[in-house]
JSON list of N, CA and C in Angstrom, two decimals:
[
{"chain": "A", "resi": 1, "resn": "MET", "atom": "N", "xyz": [0.85, -1.19, 0.00]},
{"chain": "A", "resi": 1, "resn": "MET", "atom": "CA", "xyz": [0.00, 0.00, 0.00]},
{"chain": "A", "resi": 1, "resn": "MET", "atom": "C", "xyz": [0.89, 1.25, 0.00]},
{"chain": "A", "resi": 2, "resn": "TRP", "atom": "N", "xyz": [0.76, 2.07, -0.99]},
{"chain": "A", "resi": 2, "resn": "TRP", "atom": "CA", "xyz": [1.60, 3.26, -1.12]},
{"chain": "A", "resi": 2, "resn": "TRP", "atom": "C", "xyz": [0.79, 4.50, -0.84]},
{"chain": "A", "resi": 3, "resn": "PRO", "atom": "N", "xyz": [1.36, 5.57, -0.34]},
{"chain": "A", "resi": 3, "resn": "PRO", "atom": "CA", "xyz": [2.75, 5.72, 0.10]},
{"chain": "A", "resi": 3, "resn": "PRO", "atom": "C", "xyz": [3.01, 4.92, 1.38]},
{"chain": "A", "resi": 4, "resn": "THR", "atom": "N", "xyz": [4.28, 4.56, 1.57]},
{"chain": "A", "resi": 4, "resn": "THR", "atom": "CA", "xyz": [4.67, 3.77, 2.73]},
{"chain": "A", "resi": 4, "resn": "THR", "atom": "C", "xyz": [6.12, 4.05, 3.10]},
{"chain": "A", "resi": 5, "resn": "ALA", "atom": "N", "xyz": [6.47, 3.66, 4.33]},
{"chain": "A", "resi": 5, "resn": "ALA", "atom": "CA", "xyz": [7.86, 3.79, 4.77]},
{"chain": "A", "resi": 5, "resn": "ALA", "atom": "C", "xyz": [8.69, 2.72, 4.07]},
{"chain": "A", "resi": 6, "resn": "TYR", "atom": "N", "xyz": [9.88, 3.08, 3.62]},
{"chain": "A", "resi": 6, "resn": "TYR", "atom": "CA", "xyz": [10.77, 2.15, 2.93]},
{"chain": "A", "resi": 6, "resn": "TYR", "atom": "C", "xyz": [12.15, 2.24, 3.56]},
{"chain": "A", "resi": 7, "resn": "LEU", "atom": "N", "xyz": [12.79, 1.10, 3.75]},
{"chain": "A", "resi": 7, "resn": "LEU", "atom": "CA", "xyz": [14.12, 1.06, 4.35]},
{"chain": "A", "resi": 7, "resn": "LEU", "atom": "C", "xyz": [15.16, 0.76, 3.27]},
{"chain": "A", "resi": 8, "resn": "TYR", "atom": "N", "xyz": [16.00, 1.75, 3.01]},
{"chain": "A", "resi": 8, "resn": "TYR", "atom": "CA", "xyz": [17.13, 1.58, 2.10]},
{"chain": "A", "resi": 8, "resn": "TYR", "atom": "C", "xyz": [18.33, 1.15, 2.92]},
{"chain": "A", "resi": 9, "resn": "LYS", "atom": "N", "xyz": [19.16, 0.27, 2.33]},
{"chain": "A", "resi": 9, "resn": "LYS", "atom": "CA", "xyz": [20.42, -0.11, 2.97]},
{"chain": "A", "resi": 9, "resn": "LYS", "atom": "C", "xyz": [21.52, -0.07, 1.93]},
{"chain": "A", "resi": 10, "resn": "PHE", "atom": "N", "xyz": [22.60, 0.60, 2.31]},
{"chain": "A", "resi": 10, "resn": "PHE", "atom": "CA", "xyz": [23.76, 0.72, 1.43]},
{"chain": "A", "resi": 10, "resn": "PHE", "atom": "C", "xyz": [25.01, 0.40, 2.24]},
{"chain": "A", "resi": 11, "resn": "ILE", "atom": "N", "xyz": [26.02, -0.12, 1.55]},
{"chain": "A", "resi": 11, "resn": "ILE", "atom": "CA", "xyz": [27.33, -0.33, 2.16]},
{"chain": "A", "resi": 11, "resn": "ILE", "atom": "C", "xyz": [28.34, 0.43, 1.30]},
{"chain": "A", "resi": 12, "resn": "VAL", "atom": "N", "xyz": [29.16, 1.24, 1.97]},
{"chain": "A", "resi": 12, "resn": "VAL", "atom": "CA", "xyz": [30.19, 2.02, 1.27]},
{"chain": "A", "resi": 12, "resn": "VAL", "atom": "C", "xyz": [31.51, 1.88, 2.01]},
{"chain": "A", "resi": 13, "resn": "PRO", "atom": "N", "xyz": [32.62, 2.03, 1.29]},
{"chain": "A", "resi": 13, "resn": "PRO", "atom": "CA", "xyz": [33.90, 2.09, 2.00]},
{"chain": "A", "resi": 13, "resn": "PRO", "atom": "C", "xyz": [33.83, 3.27, 2.98]},
{"chain": "A", "resi": 14, "resn": "THR", "atom": "N", "xyz": [34.39, 3.09, 4.15]},
{"chain": "A", "resi": 14, "resn": "THR", "atom": "CA", "xyz": [34.32, 4.14, 5.16]},
{"chain": "A", "resi": 14, "resn": "THR", "atom": "C", "xyz": [35.03, 5.39, 4.65]},
{"chain": "A", "resi": 15, "resn": "ASP", "atom": "N", "xyz": [34.23, 6.37, 4.28]},
{"chain": "A", "resi": 15, "resn": "ASP", "atom": "CA", "xyz": [34.71, 7.63, 3.72]},
{"chain": "A", "resi": 15, "resn": "ASP", "atom": "C", "xyz": [33.61, 8.66, 3.99]},
{"chain": "A", "resi": 16, "resn": "THR", "atom": "N", "xyz": [33.93, 9.66, 4.78]},
{"chain": "A", "resi": 16, "resn": "THR", "atom": "CA", "xyz": [32.95, 10.67, 5.17]},
{"chain": "A", "resi": 16, "resn": "THR", "atom": "C", "xyz": [32.28, 11.31, 3.96]},
{"chain": "A", "resi": 17, "resn": "ALA", "atom": "N", "xyz": [33.04, 11.58, 2.92]},
{"chain": "A", "resi": 17, "resn": "ALA", "atom": "CA", "xyz": [32.48, 12.22, 1.72]},
{"chain": "A", "resi": 17, "resn": "ALA", "atom": "C", "xyz": [31.41, 11.35, 1.07]},
{"chain": "A", "resi": 18, "resn": "LYS", "atom": "N", "xyz": [31.64, 10.03, 0.99]},
{"chain": "A", "resi": 18, "resn": "LYS", "atom": "CA", "xyz": [30.67, 9.13, 0.36]},
{"chain": "A", "resi": 18, "resn": "LYS", "atom": "C", "xyz": [29.40, 9.03, 1.19]},
{"chain": "A", "resi": 19, "resn": "ILE", "atom": "N", "xyz": [29.57, 8.98, 2.51]},
{"chain": "A", "resi": 19, "resn": "ILE", "atom": "CA", "xyz": [28.41, 8.91, 3.40]},
{"chain": "A", "resi": 19, "resn": "ILE", "atom": "C", "xyz": [27.59, 10.20, 3.27]},
{"chain": "A", "resi": 20, "resn": "GLU", "atom": "N", "xyz": [28.28, 11.32, 3.20]},
{"chain": "A", "resi": 20, "resn": "GLU", "atom": "CA", "xyz": [27.59, 12.61, 3.05]},
{"chain": "A", "resi": 20, "resn": "GLU", "atom": "C", "xyz": [26.88, 12.72, 1.71]},
{"chain": "A", "resi": 21, "resn": "GLN", "atom": "N", "xyz": [27.44, 12.11, 0.66]},
{"chain": "A", "resi": 21, "resn": "GLN", "atom": "CA", "xyz": [26.78, 12.11, -0.65]},
{"chain": "A", "resi": 21, "resn": "GLN", "atom": "C", "xyz": [25.44, 11.38, -0.56]},
{"chain": "A", "resi": 22, "resn": "ILE", "atom": "N", "xyz": [25.44, 10.23, 0.10]},
{"chain": "A", "resi": 22, "resn": "ILE", "atom": "CA", "xyz": [24.20, 9.46, 0.25]},
{"chain": "A", "resi": 22, "resn": "ILE", "atom": "C", "xyz": [23.19, 10.27, 1.06]},
{"chain": "A", "resi": 23, "resn": "GLU", "atom": "N", "xyz": [23.65, 10.86, 2.17]},
{"chain": "A", "resi": 23, "resn": "GLU", "atom": "CA", "xyz": [22.75, 11.65, 3.00]},
{"chain": "A", "resi": 23, "resn": "GLU", "atom": "C", "xyz": [22.16, 12.82, 2.22]},
{"chain": "A", "resi": 24, "resn": "ALA", "atom": "N", "xyz": [22.95, 13.44, 1.35]},
{"chain": "A", "resi": 24, "resn": "ALA", "atom": "CA", "xyz": [22.48, 14.58, 0.56]},
{"chain": "A", "resi": 24, "resn": "ALA", "atom": "C", "xyz": [21.38, 14.17, -0.41]},
{"chain": "A", "resi": 25, "resn": "ILE", "atom": "N", "xyz": [21.47, 12.97, -0.96]},
{"chain": "A", "resi": 25, "resn": "ILE", "atom": "CA", "xyz": [20.46, 12.48, -1.90]},
{"chain": "A", "resi": 25, "resn": "ILE", "atom": "C", "xyz": [19.10, 12.35, -1.22]},
{"chain": "A", "resi": 26, "resn": "PHE", "atom": "N", "xyz": [19.10, 12.01, 0.07]},
{"chain": "A", "resi": 26, "resn": "PHE", "atom": "CA", "xyz": [17.85, 11.82, 0.81]},
{"chain": "A", "resi": 26, "resn": "PHE", "atom": "C", "xyz": [17.49, 13.03, 1.68]},
{"chain": "A", "resi": 27, "resn": "ASP", "atom": "N", "xyz": [18.23, 14.13, 1.50]},
{"chain": "A", "resi": 27, "resn": "ASP", "atom": "CA", "xyz": [17.97, 15.35, 2.26]},
{"chain": "A", "resi": 27, "resn": "ASP", "atom": "C", "xyz": [16.59, 15.92, 1.89]},
{"chain": "A", "resi": 28, "resn": "ASN", "atom": "N", "xyz": [15.93, 16.54, 2.84]},
{"chain": "A", "resi": 28, "resn": "ASN", "atom": "CA", "xyz": [14.62, 17.18, 2.65]},
{"chain": "A", "resi": 28, "resn": "ASN", "atom": "C", "xyz": [13.49, 16.20, 2.33]},
{"chain": "A", "resi": 29, "resn": "LEU", "atom": "N", "xyz": [13.66, 14.94, 2.67]},
{"chain": "A", "resi": 29, "resn": "LEU", "atom": "CA", "xyz": [12.59, 13.95, 2.46]},
{"chain": "A", "resi": 29, "resn": "LEU", "atom": "C", "xyz": [12.02, 13.47, 3.80]},
{"chain": "A", "resi": 30, "resn": "GLY", "atom": "N", "xyz": [12.52, 14.01, 4.90]},
{"chain": "A", "resi": 30, "resn": "GLY", "atom": "CA", "xyz": [12.06, 13.56, 6.21]},
{"chain": "A", "resi": 30, "resn": "GLY", "atom": "C", "xyz": [12.60, 12.18, 6.56]},
{"chain": "A", "resi": 31, "resn": "SER", "atom": "N", "xyz": [13.77, 11.85, 6.05]},
{"chain": "A", "resi": 31, "resn": "SER", "atom": "CA", "xyz": [14.34, 10.52, 6.26]},
{"chain": "A", "resi": 31, "resn": "SER", "atom": "C", "xyz": [15.07, 10.42, 7.59]},
{"chain": "A", "resi": 32, "resn": "VAL", "atom": "N", "xyz": [15.10, 9.20, 8.13]},
{"chain": "A", "resi": 32, "resn": "VAL", "atom": "CA", "xyz": [15.86, 8.89, 9.34]},
{"chain": "A", "resi": 32, "resn": "VAL", "atom": "C", "xyz": [17.06, 8.07, 8.88]},
{"chain": "A", "resi": 33, "resn": "ILE", "atom": "N", "xyz": [18.26, 8.61, 9.12]},
{"chain": "A", "resi": 33, "resn": "ILE", "atom": "CA", "xyz": [19.48, 7.98, 8.61]},
{"chain": "A", "resi": 33, "resn": "ILE", "atom": "C", "xyz": [20.32, 7.50, 9.78]},
{"chain": "A", "resi": 34, "resn": "SER", "atom": "N", "xyz": [20.78, 6.24, 9.69]},
{"chain": "A", "resi": 34, "resn": "SER", "atom": "CA", "xyz": [21.69, 5.72, 10.71]},
{"chain": "A", "resi": 34, "resn": "SER", "atom": "C", "xyz": [22.86, 5.03, 10.01]},
{"chain": "A", "resi": 35, "resn": "THR", "atom": "N", "xyz": [24.03, 5.11, 10.65]},
{"chain": "A", "resi": 35, "resn": "THR", "atom": "CA", "xyz": [25.23, 4.50, 10.08]},
{"chain": "A", "resi": 35, "resn": "THR", "atom": "C", "xyz": [25.88, 3.58, 11.11]},
{"chain": "A", "resi": 36, "resn": "LYS", "atom": "N", "xyz": [26.59, 2.59, 10.61]},
{"chain": "A", "resi": 36, "resn": "LYS", "atom": "CA", "xyz": [27.30, 1.67, 11.49]},
{"chain": "A", "resi": 36, "resn": "LYS", "atom": "C", "xyz": [28.53, 1.16, 10.76]},
{"chain": "A", "resi": 37, "resn": "GLN", "atom": "N", "xyz": [29.70, 1.30, 11.42]},
{"chain": "A", "resi": 37, "resn": "GLN", "atom": "CA", "xyz": [30.94, 0.82, 10.81]},
{"chain": "A", "resi": 37, "resn": "GLN", "atom": "C", "xyz": [31.07, -0.68, 11.00]},
{"chain": "A", "resi": 38, "resn": "SER", "atom": "N", "xyz": [31.77, -1.30, 10.05]},
{"chain": "A", "resi": 38, "resn": "SER", "atom": "CA", "xyz": [32.06, -2.73, 10.16]},
{"chain": "A", "resi": 38, "resn": "SER", "atom": "C", "xyz": [33.06, -2.95, 11.30]},
{"chain": "A", "resi": 39, "resn": "LYS", "atom": "N", "xyz": [33.23, -4.20, 11.65]},
{"chain": "A", "resi": 39, "resn": "LYS", "atom": "CA", "xyz": [34.10, -4.56, 12.77]},
{"chain": "A", "resi": 39, "resn": "LYS", "atom": "C", "xyz": [35.51, -3.99, 12.63]},
{"chain": "A", "resi": 40, "resn": "ASN", "atom": "N", "xyz": [36.07, -4.07, 11.42]},
{"chain": "A", "resi": 40, "resn": "ASN", "atom": "CA", "xyz": [37.43, -3.56, 11.21]},
{"chain": "A", "resi": 40, "resn": "ASN", "atom": "C", "xyz": [37.47, -2.11, 10.73]},
{"chain": "A", "resi": 41, "resn": "GLY", "atom": "N", "xyz": [36.28, -1.49, 10.56]},
{"chain": "A", "resi": 41, "resn": "GLY", "atom": "CA", "xyz": [36.21, -0.08, 10.19]},
{"chain": "A", "resi": 41, "resn": "GLY", "atom": "C", "xyz": [36.43, 0.22, 8.72]},
{"chain": "A", "resi": 42, "resn": "LYS", "atom": "N", "xyz": [36.54, -0.83, 7.89]},
{"chain": "A", "resi": 42, "resn": "LYS", "atom": "CA", "xyz": [36.81, -0.62, 6.48]},
{"chain": "A", "resi": 42, "resn": "LYS", "atom": "C", "xyz": [35.55, -0.17, 5.72]},
{"chain": "A", "resi": 43, "resn": "TYR", "atom": "N", "xyz": [34.40, -0.64, 6.15]},
{"chain": "A", "resi": 43, "resn": "TYR", "atom": "CA", "xyz": [33.13, -0.31, 5.50]},
{"chain": "A", "resi": 43, "resn": "TYR", "atom": "C", "xyz": [32.14, 0.29, 6.49]},
{"chain": "A", "resi": 44, "resn": "THR", "atom": "N", "xyz": [31.19, 1.03, 5.94]},
{"chain": "A", "resi": 44, "resn": "THR", "atom": "CA", "xyz": [30.12, 1.60, 6.76]},
{"chain": "A", "resi": 44, "resn": "THR", "atom": "C", "xyz": [28.79, 1.27, 6.11]},
{"chain": "A", "resi": 45, "resn": "SER", "atom": "N", "xyz": [27.84, 0.79, 6.93]},
{"chain": "A", "resi": 45, "resn": "SER", "atom": "CA", "xyz": [26.50, 0.55, 6.41]},
{"chain": "A", "resi": 45, "resn": "SER", "atom": "C", "xyz": [25.66, 1.79, 6.71]},
{"chain": "A", "resi": 46, "resn": "VAL", "atom": "N", "xyz": [24.87, 2.18, 5.73]},
{"chain": "A", "resi": 46, "resn": "VAL", "atom": "CA", "xyz": [24.00, 3.35, 5.86]},
{"chain": "A", "resi": 46, "resn": "VAL", "atom": "C", "xyz": [22.56, 2.87, 5.66]},
{"chain": "A", "resi": 47, "resn": "SER", "atom": "N", "xyz": [21.74, 3.03, 6.70]},
{"chain": "A", "resi": 47, "resn": "SER", "atom": "CA", "xyz": [20.33, 2.66, 6.64]},
{"chain": "A", "resi": 47, "resn": "SER", "atom": "C", "xyz": [19.50, 3.94, 6.61]},
{"chain": "A", "resi": 48, "resn": "ILE", "atom": "N", "xyz": [18.55, 3.99, 5.69]},
{"chain": "A", "resi": 48, "resn": "ILE", "atom": "CA", "xyz": [17.72, 5.18, 5.53]},
{"chain": "A", "resi": 48, "resn": "ILE", "atom": "C", "xyz": [16.26, 4.76, 5.51]},
{"chain": "A", "resi": 49, "resn": "ASN", "atom": "N", "xyz": [15.51, 5.26, 6.49]},
{"chain": "A", "resi": 49, "resn": "ASN", "atom": "CA", "xyz": [14.09, 4.98, 6.56]},
{"chain": "A", "resi": 49, "resn": "ASN", "atom": "C", "xyz": [13.36, 6.24, 6.10]},
{"chain": "A", "resi": 50, "resn": "VAL", "atom": "N", "xyz": [12.59, 6.12, 5.04]},
{"chain": "A", "resi": 50, "resn": "VAL", "atom": "CA", "xyz": [11.94, 7.29, 4.45]},
{"chain": "A", "resi": 50, "resn": "VAL", "atom": "C", "xyz": [10.59, 6.89, 3.85]},
{"chain": "A", "resi": 51, "resn": "ARG", "atom": "N", "xyz": [9.66, 7.81, 3.87]},
{"chain": "A", "resi": 51, "resn": "ARG", "atom": "CA", "xyz": [8.34, 7.57, 3.29]},
{"chain": "A", "resi": 51, "resn": "ARG", "atom": "C", "xyz": [8.41, 7.84, 1.79]},
{"chain": "A", "resi": 52, "resn": "MET", "atom": "N", "xyz": [8.07, 6.83, 1.01]},
{"chain": "A", "resi": 52, "resn": "MET", "atom": "CA", "xyz": [8.13, 6.95, -0.45]},
{"chain": "A", "resi": 52, "resn": "MET", "atom": "C", "xyz": [6.71, 6.88, -1.03]},
{"chain": "A", "resi": 53, "resn": "LYS", "atom": "N", "xyz": [6.51, 7.58, -2.16]},
{"chain": "A", "resi": 53, "resn": "LYS", "atom": "CA", "xyz": [5.18, 7.68, -2.78]},
{"chain": "A", "resi": 53, "resn": "LYS", "atom": "C", "xyz": [4.76, 6.42, -3.52]},
{"chain": "A", "resi": 54, "resn": "ASN", "atom": "N", "xyz": [5.74, 5.81, -4.23]},
{"chain": "A", "resi": 54, "resn": "ASN", "atom": "CA", "xyz": [5.41, 4.63, -5.05]},
{"chain": "A", "resi": 54, "resn": "ASN", "atom": "C", "xyz": [6.69, 3.86, -5.38]},
{"chain": "A", "resi": 55, "resn": "PRO", "atom": "N", "xyz": [6.57, 2.65, -5.92]},
{"chain": "A", "resi": 55, "resn": "PRO", "atom": "CA", "xyz": [7.76, 1.85, -6.24]},
{"chain": "A", "resi": 55, "resn": "PRO", "atom": "C", "xyz": [8.71, 2.52, -7.23]},
{"chain": "A", "resi": 56, "resn": "ASP", "atom": "N", "xyz": [8.18, 3.31, -8.16]},
{"chain": "A", "resi": 56, "resn": "ASP", "atom": "CA", "xyz": [9.04, 4.00, -9.13]},
{"chain": "A", "resi": 56, "resn": "ASP", "atom": "C", "xyz": [9.99, 4.98, -8.44]},
{"chain": "A", "resi": 57, "resn": "GLU", "atom": "N", "xyz": [9.50, 5.66, -7.39]},
{"chain": "A", "resi": 57, "resn": "GLU", "atom": "CA", "xyz": [10.33, 6.59, -6.63]},
{"chain": "A", "resi": 57, "resn": "GLU", "atom": "C", "xyz": [11.45, 5.84, -5.90]},
{"chain": "A", "resi": 58, "resn": "VAL", "atom": "N", "xyz": [11.14, 4.65, -5.39]},
{"chain": "A", "resi": 58, "resn": "VAL", "atom": "CA", "xyz": [12.14, 3.82, -4.71]},
{"chain": "A", "resi": 58, "resn": "VAL", "atom": "C", "xyz": [13.27, 3.48, -5.67]},
{"chain": "A", "resi": 59, "resn": "ILE", "atom": "N", "xyz": [12.93, 3.00, -6.85]},
{"chain": "A", "resi": 59, "resn": "ILE", "atom": "CA", "xyz": [13.92, 2.61, -7.86]},
{"chain": "A", "resi": 59, "resn": "ILE", "atom": "C", "xyz": [14.73, 3.82, -8.30]},
{"chain": "A", "resi": 60, "resn": "LYS", "atom": "N", "xyz": [14.08, 4.95, -8.45]},
{"chain": "A", "resi": 60, "resn": "LYS", "atom": "CA", "xyz": [14.75, 6.18, -8.88]},
{"chain": "A", "resi": 60, "resn": "LYS", "atom": "C", "xyz": [15.86, 6.56, -7.89]},
{"chain": "A", "resi": 61, "resn": "LYS", "atom": "N", "xyz": [15.61, 6.43, -6.60]},
{"chain": "A", "resi": 61, "resn": "LYS", "atom": "CA", "xyz": [16.61, 6.77, -5.58]},
{"chain": "A", "resi": 61, "resn": "LYS", "atom": "C", "xyz": [17.77, 5.77, -5.61]},
{"chain": "A", "resi": 62, "resn": "TYR", "atom": "N", "xyz": [17.47, 4.47, -5.78]},
{"chain": "A", "resi": 62, "resn": "TYR", "atom": "CA", "xyz": [18.55, 3.48, -5.89]},
{"chain": "A", "resi": 62, "resn": "TYR", "atom": "C", "xyz": [19.47, 3.83, -7.06]},
{"chain": "A", "resi": 63, "resn": "LYS", "atom": "N", "xyz": [18.89, 4.18, -8.20]},
{"chain": "A", "resi": 63, "resn": "LYS", "atom": "CA", "xyz": [19.68, 4.52, -9.38]},
{"chain": "A", "resi": 63, "resn": "LYS", "atom": "C", "xyz": [20.50, 5.79, -9.14]},
{"chain": "A", "resi": 64, "resn": "GLU", "atom": "N", "xyz": [19.90, 6.77, -8.48]},
{"chain": "A", "resi": 64, "resn": "GLU", "atom": "CA", "xyz": [20.61, 8.02, -8.21]},
{"chain": "A", "resi": 64, "resn": "GLU", "atom": "C", "xyz": [21.83, 7.78, -7.32]},
{"chain": "A", "resi": 65, "resn": "VAL", "atom": "N", "xyz": [21.66, 6.97, -6.28]},
{"chain": "A", "resi": 65, "resn": "VAL", "atom": "CA", "xyz": [22.78, 6.65, -5.40]},
{"chain": "A", "resi": 65, "resn": "VAL", "atom": "C", "xyz": [23.86, 5.90, -6.17]},
{"chain": "A", "resi": 66, "resn": "GLY", "atom": "N", "xyz": [23.46, 4.92, -6.97]},
{"chain": "A", "resi": 66, "resn": "GLY", "atom": "CA", "xyz": [24.41, 4.14, -7.76]},
{"chain": "A", "resi": 66, "resn": "GLY", "atom": "C", "xyz": [25.22, 4.98, -8.74]},
{"chain": "A", "resi": 67, "resn": "GLU", "atom": "N", "xyz": [24.59, 6.01, -9.30]},
{"chain": "A", "resi": 67, "resn": "GLU", "atom": "CA", "xyz": [25.27, 6.88, -10.26]},
{"chain": "A", "resi": 67, "resn": "GLU", "atom": "C", "xyz": [26.20, 7.89, -9.59]},
{"chain": "A", "resi": 68, "resn": "LYS", "atom": "N", "xyz": [25.83, 8.37, -8.41]},
{"chain": "A", "resi": 68, "resn": "LYS", "atom": "CA", "xyz": [26.56, 9.47, -7.77]},
{"chain": "A", "resi": 68, "resn": "LYS", "atom": "C", "xyz": [27.62, 9.04, -6.77]},
{"chain": "A", "resi": 69, "resn": "VAL", "atom": "N", "xyz": [27.47, 7.84, -6.20]},
{"chain": "A", "resi": 69, "resn": "VAL", "atom": "CA", "xyz": [28.39, 7.41, -5.14]},
{"chain": "A", "resi": 69, "resn": "VAL", "atom": "C", "xyz": [29.22, 6.23, -5.63]},
{"chain": "A", "resi": 70, "resn": "GLU", "atom": "N", "xyz": [30.51, 6.44, -5.80]},
{"chain": "A", "resi": 70, "resn": "GLU", "atom": "CA", "xyz": [31.38, 5.39, -6.31]},
{"chain": "A", "resi": 70, "resn": "GLU", "atom": "C", "xyz": [31.64, 4.32, -5.24]},
{"chain": "A", "resi": 71, "resn": "GLY", "atom": "N", "xyz": [31.55, 3.06, -5.64]},
{"chain": "A", "resi": 71, "resn": "GLY", "atom": "CA", "xyz": [31.86, 1.95, -4.73]},
{"chain": "A", "resi": 71, "resn": "GLY", "atom": "C", "xyz": [30.73, 1.56, -3.80]},
{"chain": "A", "resi": 72, "resn": "VAL", "atom": "N", "xyz": [29.52, 2.08, -4.02]},
{"chain": "A", "resi": 72, "resn": "VAL", "atom": "CA", "xyz": [28.40, 1.77, -3.13]},
{"chain": "A", "resi": 72, "resn": "VAL", "atom": "C", "xyz": [27.80, 0.40, -3.50]},
{"chain": "A", "resi": 73, "resn": "ILE", "atom": "N", "xyz": [27.36, -0.31, -2.48]},
{"chain": "A", "resi": 73, "resn": "ILE", "atom": "CA", "xyz": [26.65, -1.58, -2.66]},
{"chain": "A", "resi": 73, "resn": "ILE", "atom": "C", "xyz": [25.24, -1.37, -2.13]},
{"chain": "A", "resi": 74, "resn": "SER", "atom": "N", "xyz": [24.24, -1.61, -2.94]},
{"chain": "A", "resi": 74, "resn": "SER", "atom": "CA", "xyz": [22.84, -1.47, -2.53]},
{"chain": "A", "resi": 74, "resn": "SER", "atom": "C", "xyz": [22.31, -2.83, -2.11]},
{"chain": "A", "resi": 75, "resn": "LEU", "atom": "N", "xyz": [21.65, -2.85, -0.97]},
{"chain": "A", "resi": 75, "resn": "LEU", "atom": "CA", "xyz": [21.07, -4.10, -0.48]},
{"chain": "A", "resi": 75, "resn": "LEU", "atom": "C", "xyz": [19.57, -4.07, -0.59]}
]
C-alpha cells in the first residue's frame, strides 16, 4: 500500500564524503538515517528509513545513489 515507509540499505567504503553524498540524496525527504561501521572499520552501512510515494520513486533513488556514489553496494 503506497505511500509507505521504505528502508534503504547501502554499504560504502568508510569515507565521510561518500556517506555525506548518500545523506544529501535523501535530504529534505524527512528521512531517518543511521550508520554503522564494520568490525574492522573498512566499510560503513548506511540505513535510511523514508516515506516513499510509489515503487518507481524507490527505484529512482537506488539509481541516483548508484550513479553518484562510487563503490556503493545497494542491499
